[in-house]
């Protein structure tokens, strides 16, 4: 018999047919066959009692990893026997395996392809549905090319020598760091650092608070991140309160407004018309209504401007105790106009500045006012 080796692999049903003849002899008496999972010697074959009579072609149904050897025995009418065998046949129903060492953020990966049966025939891969690229295996491995920043689907297909195939899709994506700072060049460093996949959105910190400021947003977008980002919070001056002066006339000068909520480095300016500003706060003395505007300047930020404020000095009511005036005069036939003296504490009030005088019924005898 011939030397048997196992090198033939199949995945489908095997059709077996035998042909035997006895030319010039006693003629063919029978043809038989026997299926074995392993090679047998002639002595072992002589002990086989389960030979099958061959009448027509037969099939071997696939069973994964099953090995098959077909032994055929032809006997002529004179009792001569010839035994031959097929080569070893093995079923391979398993697909190849594909493994990678890919880690998210890497631009390349090593791919390992194995097949325990008929062995690998071809390996191809494509990038984002592009053309197939045939891989060259070295010790069952190959390395994908380095990819630029982005998001990719690498589809790898491995096929063994009997046509079993495996396809794996490996999502490849670059990663980027997004750092959120409370404000530009904040010495305390980022308040949040996030790693984001290429093209995805970062999630900003919430509840942004800062003394003396109102949060207005961020200095750049981060809804589709394609590179490392440093994102700074943006702010406007806030928390400023302007309290205009309100009081009763006392003859003294008063600052028209007081301002609270500033930071130590702030510059405060004042205006009476909302256009021309000065660092000097206007003073008000006499009764009346006085417009005042306030601006706050802070390095690195847009100035803050108040709305129109009104400082008010109300008139002081005169009391009888403040007025000295002669109470009687001789009749002259002419209007009598006594000059009153008005004092407010130690201060003598000025007519037409602090008060006005009107006379009536001051000519005839009687009581004038």
C-alpha angles and dihedrals in degrees: 000000000000122000110266123223131171110234104117115096129189136180099184135057112294118227112213124195128173129205122194134165139169109214117197093354137097092294135257114296103178146347119210136174138200129195118217133180093215139028116280130202123230089257091053091047090053088060094052110110099173101079114152121222110240114225103148142351115301137192138235112216115223118259115172114257091359113147121214135193119176115209115196123198122194120191125188128208091263091059097254111148131202122188124192133168139210122237116266115285124196132188118229112191097154123103120230118262124237122200130174136189092217117151121189110264096030118121095211140022143197115243123204118198122188138174122182094196128046091353130238119311104175139358121195132172137187133200119223093341093309126141119305115265117203113229123218111220122216110189088342095307142099136176124229118230119265111265129212121244109297147081121288143172112217111196114199123191122188120189126189127214095270094048103263108144141187127198123197126183113209116194108218118194135165120230129222135194120233117194120193118204125190088230138347113296093001103182090213090068129229120342090207136015120193133182111220132188116242110279095011127115126254121226114236124219116263135218094042110191133169129168112253095012143086117218113240103175140270131316095235141017124261103180093112110026115200101157140023109290139200108199120191128199116241122218143181129209111272142156094061116143123193115198112189117213116262122180149121120276111271101159093251129114117251131190107253095229144005121219127206136177097054127138118238093255095050121119114217121203132182136209137182095201104033091246111066113053130191135182089234117089111226118241125220126204114160125063116273144083119290125192117225134179126189131204127190119204122199124178112257096015138086112262118262118231128196125218120249112300126191125219110203132197112189123210116260115234116238118236124208089242089064095058127079117184133151109260102208138038136176117256112259102163087244128099111274114221110181115193110234122211114220122192132182105197106305093343123095110216121230122232115242088014103057099012144358129224127218126184131206135169088014102134109058127058111280139060116330128197 
